[in-house]
Amino acid sequence: MKSQNRALNLALIVSSIGISLLLFRNEIQSYPFEAKLESTWGDCDTTELYNANTTVTFYGDSRSDLADDYWAGVGWVPIYGHVGLDTHLGANPAVWNVQNLGHSTWKSDQLLSHLRTCMQSVNGEAKYKNTYKTSKNVAFEIAGNDFALNTIGMILNPWSIPSMADQVLNNTEMIIRVFQKKGKEKILLIGGYPALAYSFIYKDLLNYGINTYPDATPAAISPNFYLRFSDCPVYNNNDYLNGTVLFALAVNGYENWIKVSSKAYGTVSSLGLMRVETLYPDLVSRRQINFIAPWGCMQGKSGEMWLATPALMRDPAHPNFWGFAQWSIVVKSALSSLGLDQHPSTSTIVSPPDSSTPEIIPPTNCSYDVPSKTVSCGGRWFEPLAFGFTGSDGYLPYTFTTRNLPSGASVSSGGVFTFGPTFCANAPPAVNNCHWSFDLILTDNAKKTDTVRVNVATGL
């Protein structure tokens, strides 16, 4: 065992020295999104972040964005990944490279909105075909901010965590639909991993603050580091569900939940992401895409599934250098299995293919169950409500029509559904809600159609 530890320490020391040397090279080994923030995302222009050797395009939030550690006008900031995704993933830019379009702070619906904007087709032709250059192969991770940016509300109302997980899953499936519709060949969904959630073992001995776990020495990191993805623990749905039950039993009541989740803000995100992990397998099977789960590599060895390994974290939600190195071992394994760690040859495209089939885009304040193509909207029955549907792709102009529209409601030719405060006025105050359903049909100028089922519920 001692010889194995010495070998592990030696390997980590060698890799640490090699990466340290890279920090002083003039050549930037990746394509950091921040270098062209406004135009890249505001104008759908990725021309400076793409070349003929781009093998895979990464999308996501700060958990991929911060791997580059490059801030516009500042330069390298050695806090998180230090060296960029190319180096972490072992890419040689002369042979293949990674286009990192991760965006810090983004939630799943923001990534979806970006893709719908920058990959849209107008009259059968990609709108941004000359500027939005990406690979045919994509890898993405998302969902952390859906929970993190709603932490306070979920601390007060932990019962909302599962419903947020369902919403994340719907958005994730719509993201995959966009990729598939736009001709992406290989799609890799990268699962989440825990944050520094509250530990019932370490309790207050664990510091949950920002930048309290800087990059550790190889000797300190080795007990918590897996050199191969095959050595990482593998969890299934029952493991995640059992972890949730164990956490709930340890909390032992709402008052204690308030205390522990307020002390460690990463707790909400960890539990939410753990719930999402149980939903991914069905989604992956339904959409026939590729999936990799970093959870086991990033989760601590304390037995608390919701807790990230502290030595791998720079702050409650984001890895330090070693954390990104550990995450990259998992992702690199997946890229290798898909053949994306070699010269791309014909695997890249300049723009999305033409898309001549129109699609209804539901309003953001409604939920959308993708498999059944069912949109659910709601509000108070004594207040007027309006929901704006839009169209995408196909051939302009669009026309919206309906089937079985309830009396008193209307849908404009532009897709705006409205009804007044008397729509459910016949319901006595004791009645909690009323329900209606109808079909919404979009027809484009080429007479091609898309249909969704709309459920409307109004209550007190």
XYZ file of C-alpha atoms in Angstrom:
460
model
C 0.000 0.000 0.000
C 2.854 2.386 0.854
C 4.513 1.712 -2.491
C 1.216 2.420 -4.259
C 0.888 5.725 -2.390
C 4.451 6.659 -3.290
C 3.746 5.875 -6.944
C 0.574 7.955 -6.831
C 2.377 10.875 -5.198
C 5.151 10.669 -7.795
C 2.636 10.693 -10.652
C 0.837 13.685 -9.194
C 4.091 15.547 -8.607
C 5.189 14.960 -12.203
C 1.854 16.114 -13.594
C 1.884 19.128 -11.259
C 5.341 20.167 -12.471
C 4.298 19.753 -16.101
C 1.192 21.855 -15.643
C 3.141 24.494 -13.715
C 5.483 24.831 -16.692
C 2.498 25.347 -18.980
C 1.447 28.342 -16.919
C 4.487 30.244 -18.155
C 4.011 29.515 -21.842
C 2.845 32.348 -24.046
C 0.521 30.192 -26.109
C -3.030 29.959 -24.783
C -4.003 26.292 -25.034
C -7.757 26.766 -25.146
C -10.374 29.064 -26.568
C -11.714 30.976 -23.569
C -15.176 32.375 -24.061
C -14.489 35.431 -21.911
C -12.024 36.759 -24.457
C -14.927 37.841 -26.643
C -17.825 37.917 -24.211
C -20.316 40.375 -25.693
C -19.987 39.530 -29.368
C -19.769 35.773 -28.849
C -23.042 35.527 -26.996
C -24.759 38.748 -27.933
C -24.091 38.527 -31.668
C -23.670 34.748 -32.057
C -20.088 35.165 -33.247
C -17.644 32.372 -32.404
C -15.215 32.887 -35.272
C -12.329 33.677 -32.914
C -13.072 30.601 -30.801
C -13.019 28.022 -33.584
C -10.589 26.568 -36.098
C -10.184 23.512 -38.305
C -8.917 21.419 -35.392
C -11.924 22.019 -33.153
C -13.123 18.511 -32.364
C -15.830 19.193 -29.779
C -17.776 22.231 -28.570
C -18.425 22.482 -24.835
C -21.444 24.274 -23.396
C -22.326 24.796 -19.762
C -22.086 27.082 -16.770
C -19.167 28.105 -14.556
C -18.199 24.492 -13.932
C -16.797 24.434 -17.449
C -16.290 28.167 -17.950
C -13.895 28.571 -14.985
C -11.678 25.766 -16.241
C -10.161 28.377 -18.549
C -9.473 30.960 -15.830
C -9.235 33.707 -18.387
C -10.925 37.048 -17.857
C -11.211 39.650 -20.594
C -8.670 42.414 -20.092
C -7.062 40.651 -17.137
C -5.314 37.557 -18.440
C -4.663 34.323 -16.612
C -6.100 34.266 -13.101
C -4.751 31.172 -11.312
C -7.737 30.417 -9.091
C -9.623 27.540 -10.703
C -8.511 25.493 -13.698
C -5.417 27.567 -14.530
C -4.677 26.004 -17.908
C -7.921 25.668 -19.840
C -9.935 22.711 -21.054
C -7.484 21.875 -23.835
C -4.685 21.178 -21.378
C -6.909 19.515 -18.782
C -8.272 17.189 -21.456
C -4.880 16.506 -23.000
C -5.617 18.241 -26.309
C -2.836 19.247 -28.648
C -4.102 22.359 -30.499
C -1.982 21.411 -33.500
C -4.018 18.197 -33.799
C -7.310 18.778 -31.993
C -8.765 21.327 -29.596
C -11.837 22.079 -27.521
C -14.119 25.048 -28.087
C -15.261 26.095 -24.609
C -18.501 28.084 -24.702
C -19.273 27.648 -21.012
C -20.914 30.713 -19.469
C -20.732 31.418 -15.739
C -24.070 32.075 -13.969
C -26.186 30.511 -16.709
C -29.178 28.351 -15.865
C -30.545 25.635 -18.107
C -33.166 27.904 -19.680
C -30.513 30.493 -20.553
C -28.401 27.945 -22.401
C -31.537 26.789 -24.207
C -32.411 30.361 -25.172
C -28.890 30.953 -26.477
C -28.993 27.847 -28.658
C -32.408 28.730 -30.038
C -31.156 32.197 -30.913
C -27.766 31.356 -32.400
C -28.800 28.119 -34.125
C -32.076 29.354 -35.559
C -32.921 28.926 -39.205
C -34.861 31.463 -41.230
C -36.591 30.246 -44.376
C -34.604 27.028 -44.335
C -31.174 28.633 -43.869
C -29.085 29.050 -40.724
C -29.355 32.709 -39.724
C -25.819 32.971 -38.321
C -24.115 30.552 -40.705
C -21.191 32.937 -41.285
C -20.425 33.660 -37.620
C -21.706 30.895 -35.346
C -19.068 28.244 -35.977
C -19.191 25.139 -33.809
C -18.290 21.472 -33.989
C -20.635 18.712 -35.053
C -19.815 17.130 -31.689
C -20.970 18.720 -28.446
C -20.527 18.091 -24.738
C -22.484 19.993 -22.126
C -23.161 20.249 -18.417
C -25.825 22.454 -16.889
C -28.261 22.730 -13.944
C -26.151 23.910 -10.993
C -27.320 27.518 -11.175
C -30.971 26.498 -11.420
C -30.591 25.512 -7.772
C -27.791 27.831 -6.639
C -29.560 31.011 -7.762
C -32.717 29.922 -5.957
C -30.989 28.774 -2.771
C -32.782 31.063 -0.324
C -36.225 30.117 -1.602
C -35.386 26.423 -1.501
C -33.991 26.698 2.023
C -37.380 28.058 3.096
C -39.248 25.609 0.868
C -37.206 22.423 0.359
C -40.255 20.737 -1.190
C -39.655 22.836 -4.315
C -36.342 21.082 -5.043
C -37.904 18.078 -6.875
C -40.077 20.339 -9.046
C -37.007 22.375 -10.002
C -35.245 19.116 -10.903
C -38.146 18.253 -13.220
C -37.905 21.683 -14.831
C -34.160 21.228 -15.324
C -34.795 17.875 -16.979
C -37.321 19.402 -19.390
C -34.895 22.179 -20.314
C -32.086 19.654 -20.744
C -34.199 17.569 -23.089
C -35.083 20.643 -25.139
C -31.369 21.503 -25.342
C -30.729 18.013 -26.689
C -33.602 18.438 -29.163
C -31.950 21.583 -30.509
C -28.623 19.773 -30.921
C -30.255 16.851 -32.681
C -32.385 19.046 -34.897
C -29.327 21.037 -35.939
C -27.397 17.979 -37.027
C -25.030 17.429 -34.104
C -23.537 13.970 -34.559
C -22.188 13.055 -31.125
C -23.809 14.548 -28.033
C -22.289 14.012 -24.597
C -24.302 14.931 -21.511
C -21.967 15.433 -18.550
C -23.617 14.746 -15.213
C -23.272 16.942 -12.168
C -21.378 16.516 -8.934
C -21.964 17.680 -5.355
C -20.971 20.974 -3.808
C -19.678 21.542 -0.278
C -22.953 20.573 1.320
C -23.416 20.237 5.053
C -21.591 17.282 6.582
C -23.016 15.458 9.574
C -19.616 13.823 10.045
C -17.373 16.884 9.819
C -20.089 19.269 11.017
C -18.669 22.682 11.858
C -15.094 21.495 11.359
C -15.663 21.752 7.611
C -15.152 25.287 6.294
C -17.768 26.179 3.675
C -16.307 29.556 2.711
C -14.902 30.847 -0.557
C -11.282 30.109 -1.476
C -10.649 28.134 1.693
C -9.355 25.074 -0.156
C -6.557 26.290 -2.411
C -4.657 23.851 -4.580
C -3.312 21.182 -2.269
C 0.085 19.522 -2.407
C 0.288 16.135 -4.155
C 0.760 14.400 -0.796
C -2.431 15.966 0.539
C -4.507 15.329 -2.555
C -3.464 11.742 -3.271
C -5.877 10.011 -0.830
C -8.789 11.784 -2.557
C -7.663 11.539 -6.184
C -8.486 8.907 -8.798
C -5.957 8.568 -11.604
C -8.389 6.520 -13.699
C -12.098 6.937 -14.250
C -12.526 3.183 -13.905
C -11.457 3.469 -10.255
C -14.199 5.945 -9.350
C -17.287 4.773 -7.435
C -20.294 4.178 -9.666
C -23.752 5.015 -8.354
C -27.229 4.131 -9.576
C -30.652 5.633 -8.994
C -31.182 3.720 -5.755
C -27.887 5.050 -4.401
C -28.930 8.647 -5.043
C -32.390 8.083 -3.587
C -30.957 6.338 -0.543
C -28.576 9.255 -0.106
C -31.523 11.641 -0.059
C -33.278 9.514 2.568
C -30.132 9.353 4.718
C -29.766 13.113 4.507
C -33.405 13.665 5.498
C -33.057 11.307 8.469
C -29.890 13.072 9.594
C -31.528 16.498 9.344
C -34.452 15.337 11.484
C -36.933 18.128 10.962
C -37.584 21.429 9.218
C -35.933 23.575 11.876
C -32.699 21.628 11.624
C -32.909 21.791 7.836
C -32.945 25.589 8.057
C -29.853 25.509 10.274
C -27.684 23.142 8.236
C -28.645 24.468 4.796
C -28.093 28.065 5.916
C -24.660 27.172 7.250
C -23.618 25.418 4.019
C -25.207 27.085 0.988
C -24.043 24.316 -1.308
C -26.487 21.910 0.348
C -29.451 22.939 -1.819
C -27.442 22.594 -5.029
C -26.090 19.183 -4.014
C -29.509 17.763 -3.194
C -31.005 19.246 -6.359
C -28.257 17.890 -8.576
C -28.505 14.532 -6.847
C -32.188 14.440 -7.770
C -31.388 15.376 -11.388
C -28.885 12.500 -11.585
C -31.744 10.051 -10.953
C -33.606 11.509 -13.954
C -30.761 11.444 -16.477
C -30.726 7.704 -17.314
C -34.267 7.736 -18.709
C -33.537 10.914 -20.675
C -30.332 9.469 -22.114
C -32.141 6.283 -23.139
C -35.048 8.173 -24.679
C -32.842 10.551 -26.679
C -30.149 7.979 -27.501
C -27.225 10.204 -26.548
C -23.992 9.647 -24.609
C -23.669 10.217 -20.869
C -20.832 10.377 -18.349
C -21.203 10.712 -14.562
C -18.365 12.498 -12.676
C -20.233 12.216 -9.338
C -18.264 9.297 -7.950
C -14.892 10.901 -8.712
C -15.860 14.229 -7.136
C -17.806 12.913 -4.147
C -16.013 12.583 -0.834
C -15.082 9.311 0.799
C -16.976 10.149 3.980
C -20.006 8.117 2.890
C -22.110 11.266 2.520
C -23.161 11.181 -1.118
C -24.214 14.841 -1.150
C -20.752 16.073 -0.127
C -17.943 16.968 -2.549
C -14.373 16.108 -1.604
C -13.236 19.326 0.154
C -9.663 19.003 -1.127
C -10.970 19.251 -4.710
C -13.002 22.435 -4.192
C -11.925 26.076 -4.426
C -15.273 27.368 -3.160
C -18.583 25.720 -2.194
C -19.592 25.075 -5.815
C -16.448 25.109 -7.973
C -13.347 22.917 -8.154
C -9.811 24.100 -7.647
C -7.072 23.046 -10.081
C -7.035 19.465 -8.759
C -10.816 19.332 -8.868
C -10.830 20.298 -12.532
C -8.053 17.771 -13.140
C -10.189 15.071 -11.498
C -13.292 16.107 -13.465
C -11.255 16.116 -16.662
C -10.138 12.525 -16.151
C -13.801 11.503 -16.279
C -14.631 13.681 -19.283
C -11.464 12.730 -21.145
C -12.410 9.079 -20.740
C -15.752 9.782 -22.418
C -14.167 11.807 -25.229
C -11.729 8.988 -25.877
C -14.490 6.381 -26.034
C -16.309 8.549 -28.607
C -13.181 9.091 -30.683
C -13.151 12.828 -29.971
C -9.556 12.910 -28.713
C -8.050 12.800 -32.188
C -7.855 14.960 -35.286
C -11.392 15.972 -36.279
C -10.898 15.534 -40.072
C -14.534 15.834 -41.211
C -16.128 16.140 -37.788
C -16.520 19.924 -37.779
C -19.038 22.251 -39.363
C -19.105 25.988 -39.857
C -22.793 26.420 -39.097
C -25.952 24.457 -38.325
C -27.590 22.723 -41.277
C -30.720 24.072 -42.881
C -33.831 23.423 -40.832
C -37.092 23.528 -42.707
C -39.387 22.094 -40.022
C -41.100 24.710 -37.812
C -41.285 24.337 -34.053
C -43.483 25.914 -31.367
C -41.503 27.569 -28.555
C -43.510 27.728 -25.296
C -43.390 30.816 -23.055
C -40.818 30.708 -20.263
C -43.490 31.047 -17.552
C -45.072 27.753 -18.598
C -43.676 24.261 -18.115
C -43.089 21.954 -21.056
C -43.093 18.166 -20.896
C -41.009 17.336 -23.932
C -41.882 13.645 -24.518
C -45.620 14.309 -24.589
C -45.311 17.769 -26.183
C -47.542 19.136 -23.435
C -47.339 22.746 -22.237
C -48.812 23.640 -18.826
C -49.656 27.237 -17.934
C -51.470 28.611 -14.924
C -52.495 31.592 -12.834
C -55.265 33.077 -10.712
C -58.793 32.713 -12.059
C -59.800 36.246 -11.047
C -56.904 37.898 -12.932
C -56.375 38.220 -16.694
C -53.613 36.014 -18.027
C -51.577 36.074 -21.222
C -49.017 33.603 -22.542
C -46.962 34.285 -25.646
C -45.969 31.338 -27.853
C -43.427 31.835 -30.625
C -42.175 29.868 -33.601
C -38.725 28.787 -34.717
C -37.215 27.503 -37.969
C -39.347 26.653 -40.984
C -40.420 29.381 -43.410
C -41.820 32.762 -42.394
C -44.425 33.973 -41.784
C -46.043 31.790 -39.108
C -49.738 31.432 -38.334
C -51.144 30.014 -35.085
C -54.493 28.261 -34.972
C -56.239 26.163 -32.319
C -58.404 23.115 -31.863
C -60.951 22.811 -29.019
C -60.157 26.262 -27.639
C -62.231 26.919 -24.490
C -65.030 29.476 -24.677
C -63.859 32.917 -23.584
C -60.237 32.374 -24.554
C -58.418 33.569 -27.648
C -55.152 32.976 -29.465
C -53.866 35.609 -31.861
C -52.325 34.697 -35.202
C -49.020 35.678 -33.597
C -49.372 33.040 -30.865
C -50.543 35.032 -27.823
C -53.058 33.140 -25.681
C -55.277 35.312 -23.468
C -58.306 35.044 -21.260
C -59.974 37.518 -18.911
C -60.641 37.458 -15.184
C -64.131 36.009 -15.771
C -62.766 32.929 -17.504
C -63.243 30.872 -14.326
C -65.680 33.183 -12.562
C -68.354 30.474 -12.308
C -66.186 28.567 -9.852
C -67.238 29.195 -6.243
C -64.517 30.388 -3.841
C -64.312 26.921 -2.293
C -63.167 25.449 -5.601
C -59.383 25.414 -5.686
C -58.800 25.368 -9.426
C -60.231 24.937 -12.917
C -58.661 23.167 -15.903
C -58.878 23.512 -19.676
C -56.984 21.922 -22.561
C -56.638 22.685 -26.248
C -54.305 22.063 -29.175
C -52.092 24.879 -30.479
C -51.014 24.527 -34.108
C -48.259 26.468 -35.876
C -48.263 26.585 -39.664
C -45.406 28.144 -41.610
C -45.390 29.596 -45.107
C -44.496 26.203 -46.591
C -47.634 24.707 -44.991
C -45.566 22.614 -42.558
C -46.972 22.358 -39.042
C -46.115 21.721 -35.400
C -48.666 20.980 -32.673
C -48.531 21.051 -28.870
C -51.137 20.262 -26.251
C -51.743 23.221 -23.912
C -53.132 22.681 -20.414
C -54.354 25.759 -18.552
C -55.094 25.711 -14.832
C -56.430 28.605 -12.789
C -56.923 28.717 -9.051
C -57.031 30.992 -6.076
